[in-house]
XYZ file of C-alpha atoms in Angstrom:
520
model
C -15.933 19.409 26.615
C -13.685 19.034 23.571
C -11.727 21.986 22.286
C -13.333 23.138 18.949
C -9.871 23.662 17.459
C -9.010 20.029 18.177
C -12.205 18.847 16.484
C -11.452 21.011 13.434
C -7.917 19.617 13.258
C -9.169 16.048 13.462
C -11.862 16.561 10.798
C -9.581 18.424 8.344
C -9.106 16.453 5.089
C -5.658 14.816 4.879
C -3.230 15.730 2.128
C -3.161 13.417 -0.886
C 0.558 14.018 -1.468
C 1.188 10.694 0.273
C 0.019 8.971 -2.945
C 2.378 10.854 -5.252
C 5.121 8.245 -4.882
C 2.958 5.621 -6.636
C 3.314 7.334 -10.048
C 6.672 9.028 -9.494
C 9.715 8.316 -11.641
C 11.361 6.343 -8.828
C 8.088 4.731 -7.830
C 9.503 1.176 -7.379
C 12.196 2.456 -4.998
C 9.677 4.490 -2.986
C 7.304 1.511 -2.730
C 10.154 -0.766 -1.624
C 11.257 1.688 1.085
C 7.730 2.071 2.431
C 7.294 -1.712 2.360
C 10.288 -1.932 4.723
C 8.538 0.408 7.146
C 5.255 -1.530 6.930
C 7.111 -4.776 7.693
C 8.943 -3.090 10.572
C 5.663 -1.798 11.990
C 4.302 -5.350 12.017
C 7.371 -6.268 14.144
C 6.556 -3.312 16.433
C 9.729 -1.507 15.290
C 8.683 2.146 15.227
C 11.885 3.687 13.798
C 14.465 2.692 11.181
C 17.944 4.000 10.442
C 19.183 4.414 6.854
C 21.570 1.468 7.151
C 18.711 -0.740 8.382
C 16.590 0.375 5.424
C 19.452 -0.360 3.004
C 19.872 -3.836 4.510
C 16.144 -4.576 4.153
C 16.197 -3.360 0.547
C 19.124 -5.635 -0.332
C 17.224 -8.564 1.199
C 14.388 -8.049 -1.313
C 16.717 -7.482 -4.267
C 16.613 -3.652 -4.437
C 20.021 -1.947 -4.597
C 20.363 1.822 -4.097
C 23.392 3.969 -3.385
C 23.634 6.027 -0.177
C 22.908 9.210 -2.132
C 19.834 7.703 -3.846
C 18.524 6.371 -0.545
C 19.013 9.705 1.229
C 17.274 11.576 -1.624
C 14.371 9.113 -1.626
C 13.950 9.385 2.163
C 13.981 13.184 2.003
C 11.360 13.111 -0.763
C 9.098 10.779 1.230
C 9.457 13.081 4.244
C 8.457 16.018 2.045
C 5.335 14.188 0.796
C 4.339 13.277 4.345
C 4.826 9.500 4.099
C 7.727 9.508 6.594
C 8.772 11.587 9.594
C 12.463 12.239 10.442
C 14.012 12.540 13.931
C 17.508 13.317 15.133
C 19.367 10.119 16.040
C 21.537 10.528 19.159
C 21.326 6.981 20.490
C 24.666 5.686 19.154
C 26.911 8.757 19.579
C 30.340 8.167 21.131
C 32.214 11.362 20.170
C 31.463 15.021 19.570
C 32.210 14.591 15.870
C 29.569 11.852 15.586
C 27.120 14.071 17.436
C 27.653 16.921 14.989
C 27.269 14.622 11.994
C 23.789 14.429 10.437
C 22.195 11.288 11.831
C 18.450 10.628 11.528
C 15.762 8.136 12.402
C 12.736 7.678 10.157
C 9.230 6.589 11.098
C 6.096 5.910 9.065
C 3.447 8.616 9.540
C -0.217 7.821 10.050
C -0.981 9.260 6.605
C 1.812 7.202 5.019
C 0.563 4.017 6.667
C -2.966 4.753 5.420
C -1.711 5.318 1.888
C 0.181 2.010 1.870
C -2.825 0.182 3.226
C -5.034 1.752 0.550
C -2.589 0.831 -2.243
C -2.315 -2.752 -1.053
C -6.085 -3.036 -0.836
C -6.344 -1.599 -4.359
C -3.859 -4.163 -5.709
C -5.664 -6.979 -3.895
C -9.053 -5.839 -5.180
C -7.916 -5.500 -8.811
C -5.899 -8.718 -8.815
C -8.515 -10.963 -7.185
C -10.830 -12.727 -9.680
C -14.565 -12.643 -9.022
C -16.366 -15.651 -7.578
C -19.903 -16.844 -7.021
C -19.639 -17.765 -3.351
C -22.144 -20.542 -2.718
C -20.635 -21.003 0.759
C -21.525 -17.377 1.577
C -25.210 -18.213 1.052
C -24.938 -20.965 3.663
C -23.189 -18.607 6.110
C -25.853 -15.919 5.603
C -28.607 -18.440 6.323
C -26.759 -19.572 9.456
C -26.327 -16.007 10.766
C -29.989 -15.181 10.109
C -31.042 -18.353 11.937
C -29.014 -17.192 14.938
C -30.660 -13.754 14.850
C -34.140 -15.307 14.720
C -33.265 -17.458 17.734
C -32.123 -14.353 19.632
C -35.216 -12.251 18.999
C -37.626 -15.127 19.685
C -35.796 -16.483 22.763
C -36.564 -15.670 26.393
C -33.598 -13.285 26.735
C -32.068 -10.876 24.229
C -28.269 -10.551 24.161
C -27.391 -7.264 22.455
C -23.646 -8.010 22.179
C -24.277 -11.389 20.538
C -26.790 -9.797 18.184
C -24.168 -7.208 17.159
C -21.564 -9.905 16.478
C -24.019 -11.829 14.316
C -25.027 -8.668 12.458
C -21.395 -7.710 11.844
C -20.575 -11.211 10.560
C -23.689 -11.109 8.365
C -22.712 -7.699 6.969
C -19.189 -8.828 6.086
C -20.328 -12.060 4.428
C -23.059 -10.332 2.447
C -20.700 -7.551 1.295
C -18.174 -10.177 0.153
C -20.897 -12.088 -1.735
C -22.203 -9.049 -3.625
C -18.776 -7.597 -4.411
C -17.351 -10.858 -5.745
C -20.527 -11.535 -7.758
C -20.226 -8.158 -9.488
C -16.587 -8.829 -10.395
C -17.476 -12.318 -11.655
C -20.327 -11.038 -13.825
C -18.023 -8.473 -15.419
C -15.356 -11.092 -16.082
C -17.881 -13.557 -17.485
C -19.135 -10.997 -20.023
C -15.573 -10.669 -21.290
C -15.088 -14.451 -21.316
C -17.960 -15.073 -23.738
C -16.715 -12.342 -26.102
C -14.507 -13.809 -28.812
C -12.515 -10.586 -29.076
C -11.224 -10.775 -25.484
C -10.244 -14.425 -25.079
C -8.091 -16.842 -27.028
C -9.895 -19.791 -28.573
C -7.734 -22.451 -26.892
C -8.150 -20.818 -23.486
C -11.898 -20.561 -23.897
C -12.340 -24.189 -24.948
C -10.341 -25.348 -21.932
C -12.279 -23.029 -19.626
C -15.847 -23.636 -20.847
C -16.476 -27.028 -19.216
C -15.295 -25.933 -15.770
C -17.275 -22.721 -16.101
C -20.535 -24.500 -16.951
C -20.094 -26.839 -13.976
C -19.329 -23.853 -11.753
C -22.424 -21.962 -12.904
C -24.628 -25.026 -12.514
C -23.412 -25.591 -8.948
C -24.074 -21.994 -7.935
C -27.512 -21.991 -9.583
C -28.460 -25.071 -7.562
C -27.188 -23.571 -4.294
C -28.924 -20.246 -4.948
C -32.224 -21.966 -5.760
C -32.126 -23.917 -2.490
C -30.895 -21.105 -0.210
C -32.884 -18.163 -1.574
C -36.234 -19.464 -0.340
C -34.847 -20.313 3.117
C -33.117 -16.932 3.501
C -36.272 -15.122 2.354
C -38.340 -16.944 4.977
C -35.884 -15.972 7.724
C -35.906 -12.326 6.619
C -39.704 -12.291 6.792
C -39.451 -13.297 10.465
C -37.021 -10.433 11.143
C -39.194 -7.387 10.608
C -41.196 -5.028 12.736
C -40.379 -5.020 16.456
C -37.694 -7.808 16.310
C -35.815 -5.843 13.651
C -36.028 -2.657 15.742
C -34.364 -4.459 18.656
C -31.539 -5.664 16.403
C -30.868 -2.239 14.880
C -30.964 -0.499 18.282
C -28.527 -3.073 19.686
C -26.117 -2.634 16.756
C -26.121 1.176 17.029
C -25.695 1.065 20.828
C -22.781 -1.374 20.546
C -20.960 0.838 18.026
C -21.464 3.882 20.281
C -19.321 2.239 22.970
C -16.067 2.869 21.080
C -16.902 6.375 19.842
C -15.067 9.337 21.312
C -17.817 11.918 20.935
C -21.076 10.273 22.005
C -24.355 11.977 21.137
C -27.933 11.089 20.296
C -27.436 12.432 16.758
C -24.472 10.130 16.175
C -26.381 7.137 17.528
C -29.258 7.897 15.180
C -26.857 8.127 12.232
C -25.340 4.764 13.121
C -28.789 3.241 13.351
C -29.704 4.666 9.924
C -26.569 3.061 8.472
C -27.574 -0.356 9.824
C -31.128 0.135 8.608
C -29.837 0.914 5.107
C -27.676 -2.235 5.177
C -30.683 -4.309 6.197
C -32.774 -2.902 3.344
C -30.004 -3.877 0.952
C -29.979 -7.414 2.359
C -33.754 -7.739 2.003
C -33.673 -6.325 -1.516
C -31.130 -8.971 -2.495
C -33.329 -11.916 -1.506
C -36.905 -10.536 -1.435
C -38.869 -8.461 -3.995
C -39.239 -4.804 -3.071
C -41.828 -2.418 -4.598
C -42.584 -4.831 -7.432
C -38.913 -5.129 -8.441
C -37.395 -8.641 -8.544
C -34.689 -9.401 -5.960
C -31.048 -9.108 -6.951
C -30.537 -12.831 -6.293
C -33.139 -13.630 -8.942
C -31.384 -11.344 -11.424
C -28.090 -13.074 -10.705
C -29.878 -16.406 -11.111
C -31.173 -15.383 -14.549
C -27.769 -14.055 -15.566
C -26.099 -17.348 -14.632
C -28.743 -19.247 -16.613
C -28.349 -16.933 -19.615
C -24.579 -17.409 -19.496
C -24.914 -21.118 -20.320
C -26.626 -20.653 -23.744
C -24.260 -17.714 -24.352
C -21.368 -20.110 -23.882
C -23.048 -22.590 -26.221
C -23.460 -19.888 -28.855
C -19.804 -18.942 -28.454
C -18.786 -22.563 -29.000
C -20.948 -22.609 -32.119
C -19.264 -19.443 -33.379
C -15.868 -21.040 -32.794
C -16.932 -24.101 -34.774
C -18.280 -21.900 -37.562
C -15.072 -19.930 -37.650
C -13.041 -23.111 -38.061
C -15.143 -24.444 -40.947
C -15.641 -21.178 -42.815
C -13.708 -20.813 -46.032
C -12.330 -17.376 -45.135
C -11.602 -15.610 -41.891
C -11.006 -11.898 -42.357
C -8.950 -11.564 -39.192
C -6.757 -14.502 -40.147
C -6.406 -13.111 -43.684
C -5.149 -9.791 -42.364
C -2.737 -11.564 -39.997
C -1.345 -13.568 -42.899
C -1.070 -10.428 -45.018
C 0.780 -8.623 -42.211
C 3.195 -11.550 -41.906
C 3.883 -11.407 -45.642
C 4.581 -7.679 -45.381
C 7.005 -8.288 -42.514
C 8.861 -11.106 -44.297
C 9.308 -9.421 -47.696
C 11.594 -6.580 -48.763
C 10.397 -3.119 -49.787
C 9.829 -3.971 -53.453
C 7.826 -7.056 -52.490
C 5.773 -4.927 -50.088
C 4.838 -2.517 -52.904
C 3.804 -5.338 -55.220
C 1.864 -7.020 -52.429
C 0.029 -3.784 -51.632
C -1.012 -3.342 -55.254
C -2.241 -6.933 -55.455
C -4.014 -6.980 -52.060
C -5.752 -3.614 -52.227
C -6.587 -3.402 -55.931
C -3.945 -0.829 -56.812
C -3.695 -1.935 -60.461
C -4.341 -0.264 -63.853
C -7.949 0.265 -64.897
C -9.371 -2.791 -66.676
C -10.609 -0.867 -69.712
C -7.108 0.418 -70.525
C -4.728 -1.783 -72.457
C -0.938 -1.705 -72.508
C 0.811 -2.641 -75.779
C 4.247 -4.104 -76.324
C 5.825 -0.704 -77.033
C 4.658 0.651 -73.668
C 5.973 -2.409 -71.794
C 9.329 -2.092 -73.594
C 9.526 1.588 -72.667
C 8.835 0.761 -69.021
C 11.502 -1.923 -68.961
C 14.006 0.475 -70.486
C 13.169 3.142 -67.936
C 13.521 0.615 -65.056
C 10.496 1.971 -63.210
C 10.317 0.380 -59.750
C 7.275 -0.192 -57.609
C 8.296 2.708 -55.373
C 8.115 5.289 -58.180
C 5.367 7.868 -57.640
C 2.727 7.996 -60.355
C 3.548 11.669 -61.068
C 7.185 10.726 -61.803
C 6.445 7.593 -63.856
C 6.279 7.573 -67.690
C 2.828 8.433 -69.054
C 0.418 5.739 -70.213
C -0.304 6.381 -73.883
C -3.615 5.233 -75.340
C -4.900 5.104 -78.914
C -6.781 8.036 -80.494
C -9.860 5.800 -80.838
C -10.017 5.497 -77.021
C -10.053 9.286 -76.724
C -12.820 9.679 -79.304
C -15.233 6.834 -78.580
C -14.182 5.545 -75.168
C -13.728 2.075 -76.663
C -10.538 0.545 -78.003
C -12.110 -2.336 -79.923
C -13.631 -1.751 -83.331
C -17.327 -2.556 -83.635
C -17.974 -5.894 -85.269
C -19.998 -9.066 -84.986
C -21.427 -9.805 -81.575
C -19.931 -12.630 -79.558
C -21.757 -15.905 -79.284
C -24.052 -16.507 -76.347
C -22.356 -18.700 -73.755
C -24.165 -21.968 -73.047
C -24.436 -22.240 -69.255
C -26.638 -25.327 -69.048
C -23.894 -27.554 -67.647
C -23.012 -25.005 -64.943
C -26.665 -24.648 -63.984
C -27.081 -28.420 -63.809
C -24.004 -28.664 -61.573
C -25.400 -25.992 -59.264
C -28.756 -27.785 -59.155
C -27.052 -31.070 -58.236
C -25.075 -29.310 -55.496
C -28.217 -27.668 -54.091
C -30.052 -31.004 -54.103
C -27.145 -32.673 -52.325
C -27.073 -29.973 -49.646
C -30.844 -30.232 -49.214
C -30.610 -34.010 -48.778
C -27.819 -33.578 -46.228
C -29.853 -31.027 -44.271
C -32.912 -33.268 -44.356
C -30.815 -36.163 -43.020
C -29.648 -33.955 -40.131
C -33.239 -33.011 -39.336
C -34.284 -36.676 -39.356
C -31.346 -37.501 -37.060
C -32.491 -34.927 -34.491
C -36.204 -35.735 -34.805
C -37.031 -37.289 -31.419
C -40.448 -38.575 -32.423
C -41.771 -37.494 -29.058
C -40.726 -36.320 -25.611
C -37.288 -37.663 -24.600
C -34.450 -36.649 -22.301
C -31.688 -34.464 -23.731
C -29.042 -36.994 -22.684
C -30.672 -39.698 -24.823
C -29.828 -38.029 -28.160
C -26.668 -40.132 -28.472
C -23.519 -39.316 -30.435
C -23.957 -36.402 -32.881
C -21.918 -35.496 -35.939
C -20.831 -31.946 -36.753
C -23.941 -30.931 -38.689
C -26.419 -32.296 -36.138
C -24.430 -30.745 -33.287
C -24.462 -27.298 -34.951
C -28.245 -27.459 -35.495
C -28.807 -28.613 -31.892
C -26.754 -25.676 -30.559
C -28.819 -23.224 -32.610
C -32.085 -24.752 -31.350
C -30.960 -24.757 -27.703
C -29.799 -21.141 -27.926
C -33.107 -20.028 -29.474
C -35.119 -21.940 -26.833
C -33.220 -20.496 -23.851
C -33.446 -17.001 -25.319
C -37.255 -17.328 -25.400
C -37.483 -18.454 -21.756
C -39.962 -16.444 -19.668
C -39.200 -17.876 -16.196
C -37.009 -20.525 -14.548
C -39.574 -23.358 -14.693
C -41.437 -22.414 -17.858
C -41.633 -24.544 -20.987
C -39.380 -23.183 -23.751
C -40.348 -23.361 -27.428
C -38.446 -22.109 -30.475
C -37.855 -22.731 -34.183
C -34.759 -23.001 -36.346
C -33.626 -20.042 -38.413
C -35.456 -21.324 -41.519
C -38.555 -22.267 -39.509
C -38.315 -25.913 -40.574
C -37.527 -27.441 -37.140
C -39.388 -26.927 -33.854
C -37.941 -27.598 -30.401
C -39.724 -27.739 -27.021
C -37.731 -27.871 -23.728
C -39.280 -28.786 -20.369
C -37.239 -28.491 -17.120
C -36.404 -31.598 -15.103
C -36.863 -31.277 -11.353
C -33.981 -33.559 -10.299
C -31.280 -31.020 -11.307
C -29.215 -33.632 -13.201
C -26.766 -32.967 -16.042
C -27.013 -34.146 -19.652
C -23.827 -35.352 -21.386
C -23.878 -35.530 -25.183
C -20.962 -36.958 -27.169
C -20.197 -35.135 -30.427
C -17.487 -35.243 -33.050
C -16.330 -31.828 -31.766
C -16.186 -32.793 -28.083
C -18.561 -33.328 -25.175
C -21.569 -31.059 -24.491
C -22.612 -30.834 -20.820
C -25.880 -29.009 -20.148
C -28.749 -29.066 -17.618
C -30.931 -32.128 -18.149
C -34.402 -31.469 -19.566
C -37.193 -33.064 -21.582
C -36.793 -32.230 -25.266
C -39.119 -32.596 -28.262
C -37.674 -31.942 -31.745
C -39.548 -32.478 -34.975
C -39.482 -31.055 -38.493
C -42.315 -29.068 -40.056
C -43.289 -30.379 -43.504
C -46.113 -27.940 -44.278
C -46.168 -26.861 -47.942
C -46.272 -23.095 -47.706
C -47.282 -22.721 -51.361
C -50.544 -24.543 -50.695
C -51.621 -22.399 -47.763
C -54.553 -20.190 -48.664
C -55.383 -16.707 -47.385
């Protein structure tokens, strides 16, 4: 029987002081010292002397005086990261024996803290991935489990090894997919990525998404079929074998602990099934990831369209404010005041007039742009302004301005734009059902309209293999997309670059219905 006091000591929560060095003022020095102990532990060196620590620090470019090193070691001992021992191994005289000499070793808590911090840095610094190879490994492990439960003999140890490998591969797949999805949402947001970086990244990203979508489509059905074979009595054998194998290395063996271990494996198996098979009417997680990857492609197309729009727009508010900030930084203080008045409308009211006498008085007073309005000379207006609110005397009305030429110019411009838009619509009109890759080289206007139509069609998609139908923003153009079963890619040359998208059958035609003639 185990001593209850020993069990209580083992189960007591460890102190979190071992993490205090990470945010301390001398955090880099503490991390470097502990890194020396971690490296020494990998060499099976259990203790280090201060001079050995100083030598290891110099090797990695960290220089600390003897006093700083001693203070840092004492602090780490106080936090529980290190443990100090008296060093009597190299004593030749009584004086050396009486001198303070110590050995330092990494505590179990300190080693755990360093391992946790390194895992944290690895987890945060590793980019997410869609691991298509993990799908193949999962299918292979499940095939091995099916062979075990259907074979003449059942090997519990082999079943446990396959289950453990399956658990690790599945956990890696789901974790990396979550990180990738989060990163992809930021990538398609124009506020979080530079335009040049995004344009260089988009083509590789579309190819990457297309490859994973193809692998997921092929593997999901096969993995689901294998999971259907592993249920009922075969699954019970696997879970019992996994729990029994983990009980071998446990110190305190009991039926309660074995049941808890079995419940853990059962929960993991439910998670695996829920990822590839529908549960309680809810779609599997793999299908959700599949839809997200598909939705990311039109999102990328829309982002490219926004980038094109931003380049051709007459004004860009963000760029205007950047230019204004640069002007503020380059000018002196007087220029900054004048620029502020001009940029933000800080000018006299339009209905007030300033005469020559007022301007002469201001010039004589040498009023600068930094003068507060309360300290500036007053603006004097005529008595008529105070009485009637108008400075001009009533008289004959002004002539009516003839705007016929301006209206004719606007009409010609509108007709020209309408003809240009109609030409774009005729260029994209397929006249029937054709492949997307057969559209040929597109100019800027036709490319922009095609992006809008593709984005609207994919947004209206109901399922992976359904026919997609949508209309342009003005309702004048209709597009119909039908999936192609061969999984090929369409490559469309444009004046803005090359568009690579999943191949499909496309039908585009304009609607010429006269809405004014439609009756009730």
